Amino acid sequence: MAPVVDTLRLTAEDALGLVERREVSPAELHGAYLEAIGERNDELHAYLRTVETAEGASIPIALKDVISTKGVETTAGSKILEGYVPVFDATVAARCKAAGLTLLGKTNTDEFAMGSSTENSAWGPSRNPWDPALVPGGSGGGNAAAVSAGLAPWGLGSDTGGSIKQPSALCGNVGLRPTYGTVSRFGVVAFASSLDQIGPVAKTVRDVALLYSIIAGRDPYDSTTVELPEPVQLPDAERLDGLRIGVPTQIESLEAIEPGVRAAFEQALELARELGAEVGDCDLPISYRYGMPCYYLIAPAEASSNLARYDGVRFGPRTEAATYREMVERTRDEGFGAEPKRRIMLGTYALSAGYYDAFYGQAQKVRTLLIREHREALATVDVIATPTSPTVAFPIGDKAADPLAMYACDLLTIPSNLAGLPGLSIPCGLSDELPVGLQLLGPQFGENLLFRAGHALERAIGFDTVPTRFRGART
Ligand code: GLN
């Protein structure tokens, strides 16, 4: 039977058009993606589980497995949540449902979204559609692999230190980490609450903007959320006249950035100039020096407190024992993998009496400086541009035994996250035949600006989001 649609190439916007014009029914569309999942998910392991029936009147969506879905198991990639079936939808899942979107399934993630490769998932790693020997990035590698391989038109992920932006870069997708406070986290498995944000992954900037408009806005169930100061605008501009793009001077001397990534980044800047942008310097001296250590105190500290709730009583499996204390200890020992344990220990230490000021308190002060230096930089330029990830996708197993090497994947995505600012990653070319991501950072609530700049650049770059080895395929 001929496929209803070409899921590898179909954008969410085009899919919506097909449904609106009644050329394809929501159920047919859902079925086409399930077929593609049937073909490619065994290899890629993008989905942990799928939903067979389409309940909405619109197009499908994939949700990262940290987002609670009523009646559908939600594990956050952890054994400690195995079998946990939420009795309610996270606000973002509810908003997708209200918009008619049909849930295709839950995508793989590093355990509790802690990681940069999905290798920390208790259910095994996902693989990169461009080359299955490589990681898709993380923690939202399942989403990224799904969108890139045509297993979903779009998806929602979470980004604490880079988990939307970095996998988007490594799989050739567009990903947005929104301004802190614009999207509800109610019903999302918490990692580090002062950093976690939910955001879209898709093939185009317009799709990302569209999905952002569905999920953003105040939610009475999440007191950190606010109403957007202006409605989301779908970008259509082709020029960048007058846009001031700042490249942090510190990028120049960062040895972690691969030459091929640098070359693709430079080319994108050249295109930006041709589109009328002014590309200049800006300064973020604290960000690339202290951003990582600052994040790796704050995020584990908050995680150690958030993960205290997994006690064998409220969620998931329990290991029975003679006493309550022993039951909790054994449940946590058996339920958590190595990375969450490492973070719980780091975080508990950083928060402990006598060390709090020296570690957590100090990191908070550095964070204030970092917020300030971003504000100052964004007073002289409109957007900041950097590569999203210092490297392209790397082989599975390469960094798995070296936590510090894995942490370094987020060198460029962490600073603006600490500052609460929005960041958009778009594919800007290939290096070693693998996608390179360009990260655009803007001021608080500057999403529309990022969409405009990202869209114009995306058109000029003309990146083909279909992984090379699938280009001959029909679906
Ligand atoms: N890789 C980073 C970490 O391990 C970021 C993860 C994320 O954004 N969820 O903490």
Short mmCIF file of C-alpha atoms and ligand atoms in Angstrom, two decimals:
data_model
loop_
_atom_site.label_atom_id
_atom_site.label_comp_id
_atom_site.label_asym_id
_atom_site.label_seq_id
_atom_site.Cartn_x
_atom_site.Cartn_y
_atom_site.Cartn_z
CA MET A 1 0.00 0.00 0.00
CA ALA A 2 1.31 3.45 -0.88
CA PRO A 3 2.02 5.63 2.13
CA VAL A 4 -0.50 8.41 2.87
CA VAL A 5 2.24 10.94 3.47
CA ASP A 6 6.00 11.19 3.39
CA THR A 7 6.66 11.44 7.13
CA LEU A 8 10.38 12.08 6.59
CA ARG A 9 9.70 15.37 4.88
CA LEU A 10 6.32 16.48 6.17
CA THR A 11 6.44 19.57 8.39
CA ALA A 12 3.83 20.03 11.12
CA GLU A 13 2.52 23.06 9.25
CA ASP A 14 2.02 21.03 6.06
CA ALA A 15 0.46 18.20 8.05
CA LEU A 16 -2.00 20.67 9.57
CA GLY A 17 -2.84 21.88 6.07
CA LEU A 18 -3.53 18.32 4.90
CA VAL A 19 -5.88 17.72 7.82
CA GLU A 20 -7.63 21.07 7.45
CA ARG A 21 -8.25 20.48 3.76
CA ARG A 22 -9.43 16.97 4.65
CA GLU A 23 -6.90 15.41 2.32
CA VAL A 24 -5.78 13.17 5.16
CA SER A 25 -7.68 12.28 8.32
CA PRO A 26 -6.08 12.58 11.77
CA ALA A 27 -6.31 8.79 12.11
CA GLU A 28 -4.60 8.20 8.74
CA LEU A 29 -1.85 10.60 9.67
CA HIS A 30 -1.39 8.95 13.06
CA GLY A 31 -1.31 5.59 11.28
CA ALA A 32 1.35 6.78 8.83
CA TYR A 33 3.63 7.79 11.70
CA LEU A 34 2.99 4.51 13.51
CA GLU A 35 4.03 2.75 10.32
CA ALA A 36 7.24 4.77 10.17
CA ILE A 37 7.83 4.00 13.86
CA GLY A 38 7.28 0.32 13.10
CA GLU A 39 9.94 0.55 10.41
CA ARG A 40 12.61 2.51 12.20
CA ASN A 41 12.09 2.52 15.96
CA ASP A 42 13.72 -0.88 16.57
CA GLU A 43 16.95 0.58 15.28
CA LEU A 44 16.67 4.09 16.74
CA HIS A 45 14.84 3.43 20.02
CA ALA A 46 13.38 6.93 19.90
CA TYR A 47 10.10 5.87 21.54
CA LEU A 48 9.75 4.01 24.80
CA ARG A 49 6.07 3.38 24.07
CA THR A 50 3.52 4.42 21.48
CA VAL A 51 -0.19 5.16 21.57
CA GLU A 52 -2.06 3.25 18.90
CA THR A 53 -5.26 5.25 18.59
CA ALA A 54 -5.60 8.87 17.54
CA GLU A 55 -8.00 10.65 19.86
CA GLY A 56 -7.65 14.23 18.65
CA ALA A 57 -8.91 15.98 15.53
CA SER A 58 -5.54 17.30 14.46
CA ILE A 59 -1.98 16.07 13.87
CA PRO A 60 0.24 13.85 16.06
CA ILE A 61 2.90 14.83 18.59
CA ALA A 62 5.63 13.03 20.56
CA LEU A 63 6.21 13.86 24.21
CA LYS A 64 9.43 13.30 26.13
CA ASP A 65 8.88 10.79 28.89
CA VAL A 66 9.29 13.39 31.65
CA ILE A 67 5.87 14.84 30.74
CA SER A 68 2.97 13.24 32.64
CA THR A 69 0.31 11.77 30.38
CA LYS A 70 -2.96 10.58 31.84
CA GLY A 71 -3.31 6.83 31.46
CA VAL A 72 0.03 6.48 29.66
CA GLU A 73 3.07 5.24 31.60
CA THR A 74 5.59 8.00 32.38
CA THR A 75 9.02 6.87 33.61
CA ALA A 76 11.43 9.79 33.02
CA GLY A 77 13.82 7.13 31.75
CA SER A 78 14.13 5.66 35.26
CA LYS A 79 13.46 2.27 36.77
CA ILE A 80 12.21 4.01 39.88
CA LEU A 81 9.15 5.16 37.93
CA GLU A 82 8.58 1.89 36.08
CA GLY A 83 4.86 1.21 35.82
CA TYR A 84 3.89 4.70 36.99
CA VAL A 85 0.73 5.70 35.13
CA PRO A 86 -0.24 9.32 35.88
CA VAL A 87 -3.88 10.01 36.71
CA PHE A 88 -3.61 13.49 35.21
CA ASP A 89 -2.06 15.28 32.25
CA ALA A 90 0.77 17.77 32.62
CA THR A 91 -0.51 21.21 31.61
CA VAL A 92 1.52 21.10 28.38
CA ALA A 93 0.03 17.69 27.52
CA ALA A 94 -3.45 19.02 28.29
CA ARG A 95 -2.86 22.06 26.07
CA CYS A 96 -1.73 19.84 23.22
CA LYS A 97 -4.87 17.75 23.68
CA ALA A 98 -7.05 20.85 23.79
CA ALA A 99 -5.50 21.88 20.47
CA GLY A 100 -6.55 18.51 19.04
CA LEU A 101 -3.06 17.01 18.85
CA THR A 102 -2.91 13.22 19.08
CA LEU A 103 -0.30 11.62 21.33
CA LEU A 104 1.94 9.34 19.28
CA GLY A 105 3.99 8.16 22.21
CA LYS A 106 6.58 8.87 24.87
CA THR A 107 10.16 9.39 23.81
CA ASN A 108 13.38 8.23 25.41
CA THR A 109 15.39 10.41 27.75
CA ASP A 110 18.40 10.17 30.00
CA GLU A 111 17.23 9.17 33.46
CA PHE A 112 15.49 12.21 35.00
CA ALA A 113 16.80 14.20 32.00
CA MET A 114 20.34 13.96 33.39
CA GLY A 115 22.70 13.55 30.49
CA SER A 116 23.67 14.60 26.98
CA SER A 117 23.39 11.36 25.02
CA THR A 118 20.38 9.28 26.30
CA GLU A 119 22.93 6.66 27.37
CA ASN A 120 21.78 7.25 30.95
CA SER A 121 18.27 6.00 30.15
CA ALA A 122 17.42 2.92 32.21
CA TRP A 123 15.82 1.55 29.02
CA GLY A 124 18.89 1.77 26.80
CA PRO A 125 20.15 4.51 24.50
CA SER A 126 18.49 6.05 21.47
CA ARG A 127 20.48 6.27 18.26
CA ASN A 128 21.18 9.10 15.84
CA PRO A 129 19.20 8.80 12.58
CA TRP A 130 22.15 10.24 10.64
CA ASP A 131 24.35 7.37 11.84
CA PRO A 132 23.04 4.80 14.30
CA ALA A 133 26.51 4.22 15.74
CA LEU A 134 26.29 7.74 17.17
CA VAL A 135 24.31 9.31 20.01
CA PRO A 136 21.37 11.59 19.18
CA GLY A 137 22.36 13.93 22.03
CA GLY A 138 20.42 14.26 25.23
CA SER A 139 18.66 14.26 27.37
CA GLY A 140 15.88 14.64 24.78
CA GLY A 141 17.57 12.35 22.27
CA GLY A 142 14.41 10.30 21.77
CA ASN A 143 12.43 13.33 20.62
CA ALA A 144 15.24 14.54 18.40
CA ALA A 145 15.71 11.14 16.77
CA ALA A 146 11.94 10.82 16.27
CA VAL A 147 11.56 14.21 14.54
CA SER A 148 14.66 13.72 12.43
CA ALA A 149 13.68 10.22 11.26
CA GLY A 150 10.08 11.14 10.41
CA LEU A 151 8.64 9.32 13.43
CA ALA A 152 6.84 12.48 14.60
CA PRO A 153 6.20 15.86 12.98
CA TRP A 154 7.12 17.57 16.23
CA GLY A 155 7.65 16.95 19.91
CA LEU A 156 7.95 18.54 23.32
CA GLY A 157 11.08 18.22 25.40
CA SER A 158 12.56 19.72 28.53
CA ASP A 159 15.71 21.79 28.73
CA THR A 160 17.55 22.32 32.02
CA GLY A 161 21.10 22.76 30.74
CA GLY A 162 20.63 22.08 27.04
CA SER A 163 18.42 19.02 26.61
CA ILE A 164 16.30 20.49 23.82
CA LYS A 165 18.93 22.59 22.06
CA GLN A 166 21.82 20.10 22.05
CA PRO A 167 19.93 17.03 20.69
CA SER A 168 18.27 19.31 18.11
CA ALA A 169 21.73 20.33 16.98
CA LEU A 170 23.05 16.77 16.84
CA CYS A 171 20.05 15.47 14.85
CA GLY A 172 19.54 18.43 12.49
CA ASN A 173 16.29 19.72 14.02
CA VAL A 174 15.08 23.09 15.23
CA GLY A 175 14.63 23.31 19.02
CA LEU A 176 13.54 26.10 21.35
CA ARG A 177 14.30 26.44 25.00
CA PRO A 178 11.83 29.20 25.95
CA THR A 179 12.27 32.03 28.44
CA TYR A 180 12.03 30.72 32.00
CA GLY A 181 8.46 31.09 33.19
CA THR A 182 6.68 31.14 29.85
CA VAL A 183 5.69 27.46 29.81
CA SER A 184 4.07 25.53 32.64
CA ARG A 185 5.98 22.71 34.34
CA PHE A 186 2.92 21.42 36.17
CA GLY A 187 2.98 17.64 35.78
CA VAL A 188 6.53 17.54 34.44
CA VAL A 189 8.98 15.35 36.37
CA ALA A 190 11.16 17.93 38.11
CA PHE A 191 14.94 17.90 37.75
CA ALA A 192 16.23 21.38 38.71
CA SER A 193 13.30 23.69 39.22
CA SER A 194 15.07 27.03 38.77
CA LEU A 195 16.26 25.86 35.34
CA ASP A 196 13.77 23.36 33.86
CA GLN A 197 11.75 24.60 30.86
CA ILE A 198 9.53 22.78 28.39
CA GLY A 199 9.86 23.55 24.70
CA PRO A 200 9.28 22.36 21.13
CA VAL A 201 11.41 20.37 18.69
CA ALA A 202 10.49 20.31 14.99
CA LYS A 203 11.85 20.49 11.46
CA THR A 204 11.27 24.22 10.93
CA VAL A 205 11.32 27.44 12.92
CA ARG A 206 7.69 28.09 11.98
CA ASP A 207 6.65 24.71 13.41
CA VAL A 208 8.51 25.49 16.60
CA ALA A 209 6.79 28.88 16.84
CA LEU A 210 3.40 27.28 16.24
CA LEU A 211 3.88 24.68 18.95
CA TYR A 212 5.23 27.31 21.32
CA SER A 213 2.02 29.32 20.81
CA ILE A 214 0.02 26.24 21.87
CA ILE A 215 1.89 25.60 25.13
CA ALA A 216 2.99 29.05 26.35
CA GLY A 217 1.24 31.28 28.84
CA ARG A 218 0.24 31.48 32.47
CA ASP A 219 -0.93 28.39 34.29
CA PRO A 220 -2.52 28.75 37.73
CA TYR A 221 -0.96 25.37 38.65
CA ASP A 222 2.60 26.68 38.12
CA SER A 223 3.22 29.91 40.00
CA THR A 224 6.45 30.59 38.08
CA THR A 225 4.51 31.15 34.85
CA VAL A 226 3.47 34.45 33.32
CA GLU A 227 1.32 35.55 30.41
CA LEU A 228 3.35 36.33 27.28
CA PRO A 229 3.83 40.08 26.84
CA GLU A 230 2.99 39.75 23.14
CA PRO A 231 1.35 36.99 21.10
CA VAL A 232 3.54 34.52 19.24
CA GLN A 233 4.12 35.65 15.65
CA LEU A 234 4.71 33.09 12.93
CA PRO A 235 7.83 34.38 11.16
CA ASP A 236 7.83 35.05 7.44
CA ALA A 237 10.57 37.66 6.94
CA GLU A 238 13.41 36.78 4.62
CA ARG A 239 15.82 39.56 5.51
CA LEU A 240 17.72 40.49 8.64
CA ASP A 241 18.30 44.17 7.88
CA GLY A 242 19.51 46.08 10.89
CA LEU A 243 19.63 43.04 13.18
CA ARG A 244 22.66 43.25 15.44
CA ILE A 245 24.13 39.81 16.05
CA GLY A 246 26.80 39.51 18.73
CA VAL A 247 29.33 36.70 18.81
CA PRO A 248 30.96 36.32 22.25
CA THR A 249 34.67 37.01 21.86
CA GLN A 250 35.35 34.15 24.28
CA ILE A 251 34.17 31.60 21.68
CA GLU A 252 37.35 32.18 19.70
CA SER A 253 39.61 30.52 22.28
CA LEU A 254 37.35 27.64 23.31
CA GLU A 255 39.32 24.59 22.26
CA ALA A 256 36.36 22.29 22.85
CA ILE A 257 34.74 23.63 19.66
CA GLU A 258 35.60 21.34 16.74
CA PRO A 259 37.00 23.01 13.59
CA GLY A 260 34.15 21.66 11.44
CA VAL A 261 31.57 23.11 13.83
CA ARG A 262 33.39 26.44 13.77
CA ALA A 263 33.46 26.44 9.97
CA ALA A 264 29.70 25.81 9.65
CA PHE A 265 29.05 28.48 12.29
CA GLU A 266 31.22 31.03 10.43
CA GLN A 267 29.39 30.27 7.22
CA ALA A 268 26.04 30.90 8.89
CA LEU A 269 27.35 34.26 10.14
CA GLU A 270 28.42 35.11 6.60
CA LEU A 271 24.91 34.35 5.37
CA ALA A 272 23.49 36.51 8.16
CA ARG A 273 25.63 39.39 6.87
CA GLU A 274 24.37 38.82 3.35
CA LEU A 275 20.81 39.02 4.69
CA GLY A 276 21.56 42.46 6.11
CA ALA A 277 22.54 41.68 9.70
CA GLU A 278 25.40 43.44 11.42
CA VAL A 279 27.62 40.80 12.95
CA GLY A 280 29.86 42.07 15.73
CA ASP A 281 31.42 41.10 19.03
CA CYS A 282 29.97 40.87 22.49
CA ASP A 283 31.46 39.82 25.78
CA LEU A 284 30.47 37.01 28.14
CA PRO A 285 33.65 36.46 30.17
CA ILE A 286 32.05 34.78 33.17
CA SER A 287 29.73 32.53 31.19
CA TYR A 288 32.17 30.15 29.57
CA ARG A 289 34.52 30.09 32.53
CA TYR A 290 32.13 29.62 35.41
CA GLY A 291 28.83 28.65 33.78
CA MET A 292 29.52 24.90 33.91
CA PRO A 293 30.76 24.68 37.52
CA CYS A 294 27.92 26.98 38.57
CA TYR A 295 25.34 24.76 36.83
CA TYR A 296 26.84 21.58 38.27
CA LEU A 297 26.30 22.92 41.77
CA ILE A 298 22.87 24.44 41.31
CA ALA A 299 21.30 21.66 39.18
CA PRO A 300 22.40 18.74 41.42
CA ALA A 301 21.46 20.69 44.57
CA GLU A 302 17.92 21.17 43.28
CA ALA A 303 17.82 17.62 41.93
CA SER A 304 18.80 16.15 45.29
CA SER A 305 15.80 17.86 46.81
CA ASN A 306 13.39 17.08 43.93
CA LEU A 307 14.36 13.42 43.83
CA ALA A 308 13.68 12.95 47.55
CA ARG A 309 10.06 12.18 46.66
CA TYR A 310 10.91 8.79 45.13
CA ASP A 311 10.61 6.79 48.28
CA GLY A 312 8.84 3.61 47.22
CA VAL A 313 5.57 4.88 48.67
CA ARG A 314 4.15 7.42 46.27
CA PHE A 315 5.31 6.32 42.83
CA GLY A 316 6.61 3.29 41.02
CA PRO A 317 8.09 0.07 42.32
CA ARG A 318 9.04 -0.67 45.91
CA THR A 319 11.61 -3.07 47.33
CA GLU A 320 10.06 -4.54 50.46
CA ALA A 321 12.17 -4.68 53.62
CA ALA A 322 11.79 -5.20 57.36
CA THR A 323 11.71 -1.52 58.29
CA TYR A 324 10.45 1.64 56.55
CA ARG A 325 13.94 3.10 56.44
CA GLU A 326 15.42 -0.01 54.90
CA MET A 327 12.57 -0.13 52.36
CA VAL A 328 13.28 3.45 51.24
CA GLU A 329 17.02 2.83 51.07
CA ARG A 330 16.72 -0.34 49.05
CA THR A 331 14.04 1.09 46.73
CA ARG A 332 16.25 4.09 45.97
CA ASP A 333 19.39 2.02 45.66
CA GLU A 334 17.79 -0.32 43.15
CA GLY A 335 15.62 2.27 41.40
CA PHE A 336 18.11 5.02 40.61
CA GLY A 337 20.91 4.60 38.08
CA ALA A 338 24.46 5.89 38.51
CA GLU A 339 23.91 9.44 37.20
CA PRO A 340 20.98 10.42 39.45
CA LYS A 341 22.86 8.89 42.39
CA ARG A 342 25.94 10.94 41.54
CA ARG A 343 23.84 14.11 41.37
CA ILE A 344 21.95 13.37 44.57
CA MET A 345 25.26 12.95 46.39
CA LEU A 346 26.83 16.06 44.83
CA GLY A 347 23.72 18.11 45.53
CA THR A 348 23.23 16.93 49.08
CA TYR A 349 26.86 17.73 49.78
CA ALA A 350 26.60 21.19 48.22
CA LEU A 351 23.57 21.96 50.39
CA SER A 352 24.86 20.50 53.65
CA ALA A 353 25.39 22.59 56.76
CA GLY A 354 28.82 24.19 56.73
CA TYR A 355 29.21 23.85 52.97
CA TYR A 356 26.08 25.64 51.78
CA ASP A 357 27.68 29.09 51.60
CA ALA A 358 30.88 27.84 50.01
CA PHE A 359 29.13 25.87 47.26
CA TYR A 360 25.44 26.51 46.63
CA GLY A 361 25.55 30.10 47.93
CA GLN A 362 28.63 30.88 45.88
CA ALA A 363 27.10 29.38 42.75
CA GLN A 364 24.02 31.56 43.22
CA LYS A 365 26.23 34.64 43.37
CA VAL A 366 27.99 33.63 40.18
CA ARG A 367 24.59 33.09 38.62
CA THR A 368 23.69 36.69 39.42
CA LEU A 369 26.84 37.87 37.66
CA LEU A 370 25.99 35.71 34.70
CA ILE A 371 22.49 37.17 34.47
CA ARG A 372 24.01 40.62 34.60
CA GLU A 373 26.59 40.00 31.88
CA HIS A 374 23.92 38.62 29.55
CA ARG A 375 21.78 41.68 30.18
CA GLU A 376 24.74 43.94 29.42
CA ALA A 377 25.62 42.05 26.25
CA LEU A 378 22.01 42.18 25.06
CA ALA A 379 21.98 45.94 25.60
CA THR A 380 24.47 46.30 22.74
CA VAL A 381 23.28 43.54 20.40
CA ASP A 382 19.82 42.12 19.58
CA VAL A 383 20.75 38.46 19.59
CA ILE A 384 23.80 36.45 20.59
CA ALA A 385 25.02 33.68 18.27
CA THR A 386 27.19 30.68 19.13
CA PRO A 387 27.41 27.10 17.96
CA THR A 388 24.86 25.05 19.95
CA SER A 389 27.16 22.14 20.71
CA PRO A 390 30.96 22.20 20.60
CA THR A 391 30.94 18.92 18.65
CA VAL A 392 28.82 16.97 16.23
CA ALA A 393 27.23 13.66 17.31
CA PHE A 394 29.76 11.28 18.90
CA PRO A 395 29.90 7.47 19.05
CA ILE A 396 27.76 5.66 21.59
CA GLY A 397 30.05 4.72 24.46
CA ASP A 398 32.61 7.47 23.76
CA LYS A 399 31.88 9.62 26.81
CA ALA A 400 29.71 7.23 28.83
CA ALA A 401 32.46 6.44 31.34
CA ASP A 402 33.60 10.05 31.74
CA PRO A 403 30.97 12.27 33.40
CA LEU A 404 33.05 15.43 32.96
CA ALA A 405 33.41 14.90 29.21
CA MET A 406 29.65 14.37 29.02
CA TYR A 407 28.98 17.51 31.08
CA ALA A 408 31.13 19.53 28.66
CA CYS A 409 28.56 18.95 25.86
CA ASP A 410 26.53 21.76 27.38
CA LEU A 411 29.33 24.30 27.63
CA LEU A 412 27.56 26.66 25.20
CA THR A 413 23.93 26.02 26.17
CA ILE A 414 24.23 26.31 29.95
CA PRO A 415 25.07 30.02 30.47
CA SER A 416 21.90 31.48 28.93
CA ASN A 417 19.84 28.80 30.70
CA LEU A 418 21.26 29.99 34.02
CA ALA A 419 20.25 33.50 32.96
CA GLY A 420 16.69 32.30 32.19
CA LEU A 421 16.92 33.44 28.57
CA PRO A 422 15.40 31.88 25.45
CA GLY A 423 17.58 29.99 22.99
CA LEU A 424 16.81 28.63 19.55
CA SER A 425 18.95 26.03 17.81
CA ILE A 426 18.71 25.68 14.06
CA PRO A 427 20.73 23.41 11.77
CA CYS A 428 23.39 25.44 9.96
CA GLY A 429 25.29 22.89 7.93
CA LEU A 430 27.26 19.68 8.09
CA SER A 431 30.64 18.73 9.47
CA ASP A 432 31.89 15.20 8.75
CA GLU A 433 28.47 14.71 7.11
CA LEU A 434 26.76 15.34 10.46
CA PRO A 435 24.49 18.24 11.42
CA VAL A 436 25.84 21.33 13.17
CA GLY A 437 23.57 23.56 15.26
CA LEU A 438 23.55 27.35 15.43
CA GLN A 439 22.32 28.76 18.74
CA LEU A 440 20.56 32.14 18.79
CA LEU A 441 20.02 33.69 22.21
CA GLY A 442 17.73 36.59 22.93
CA PRO A 443 16.45 38.74 25.75
CA GLN A 444 13.73 37.60 28.15
CA PHE A 445 10.49 37.06 26.16
CA GLY A 446 12.48 37.58 22.94
CA GLU A 447 11.09 34.45 21.27
CA ASN A 448 9.48 36.34 18.38
CA LEU A 449 12.80 37.97 17.59
CA LEU A 450 14.54 34.57 17.65
CA PHE A 451 11.83 33.13 15.38
CA ARG A 452 12.26 35.96 12.87
CA ALA A 453 16.04 35.69 12.80
CA GLY A 454 15.96 31.89 12.83
CA HIS A 455 13.44 31.68 10.03
CA ALA A 456 15.31 34.05 7.71
CA LEU A 457 18.57 32.21 8.35
CA GLU A 458 16.94 28.81 7.95
CA ARG A 459 15.69 29.80 4.51
CA ALA A 460 19.06 31.13 3.47
CA ILE A 461 20.90 28.06 4.79
CA GLY A 462 18.51 25.64 3.07
CA PHE A 463 19.49 22.69 5.28
CA ASP A 464 17.93 19.36 4.28
CA THR A 465 16.64 17.92 7.57
CA VAL A 466 16.23 14.40 6.16
CA PRO A 467 19.21 12.28 7.28
CA THR A 468 21.35 11.42 4.27
CA ARG A 469 20.86 7.68 4.55
CA PHE A 470 17.05 8.05 4.43
CA ARG A 471 16.92 10.33 1.40
CA GLY A 472 16.08 7.52 -0.98
CA ALA A 473 13.28 6.20 1.26
CA ARG A 474 9.62 6.62 0.47
CA THR A 475 8.23 7.18 3.94
N1 GLN B 1 23.23 17.63 29.95
C1 GLN B 1 22.81 18.47 31.03
C2 GLN B 1 22.74 17.68 32.31
O1 GLN B 1 23.06 16.54 32.28
C3 GLN B 1 21.48 19.09 30.72
C4 GLN B 1 20.34 18.17 30.87
C5 GLN B 1 19.02 18.83 30.63
O2 GLN B 1 18.93 19.92 30.10
N2 GLN B 1 17.98 18.20 31.12
O3 GLN B 1 22.37 18.17 33.33
#
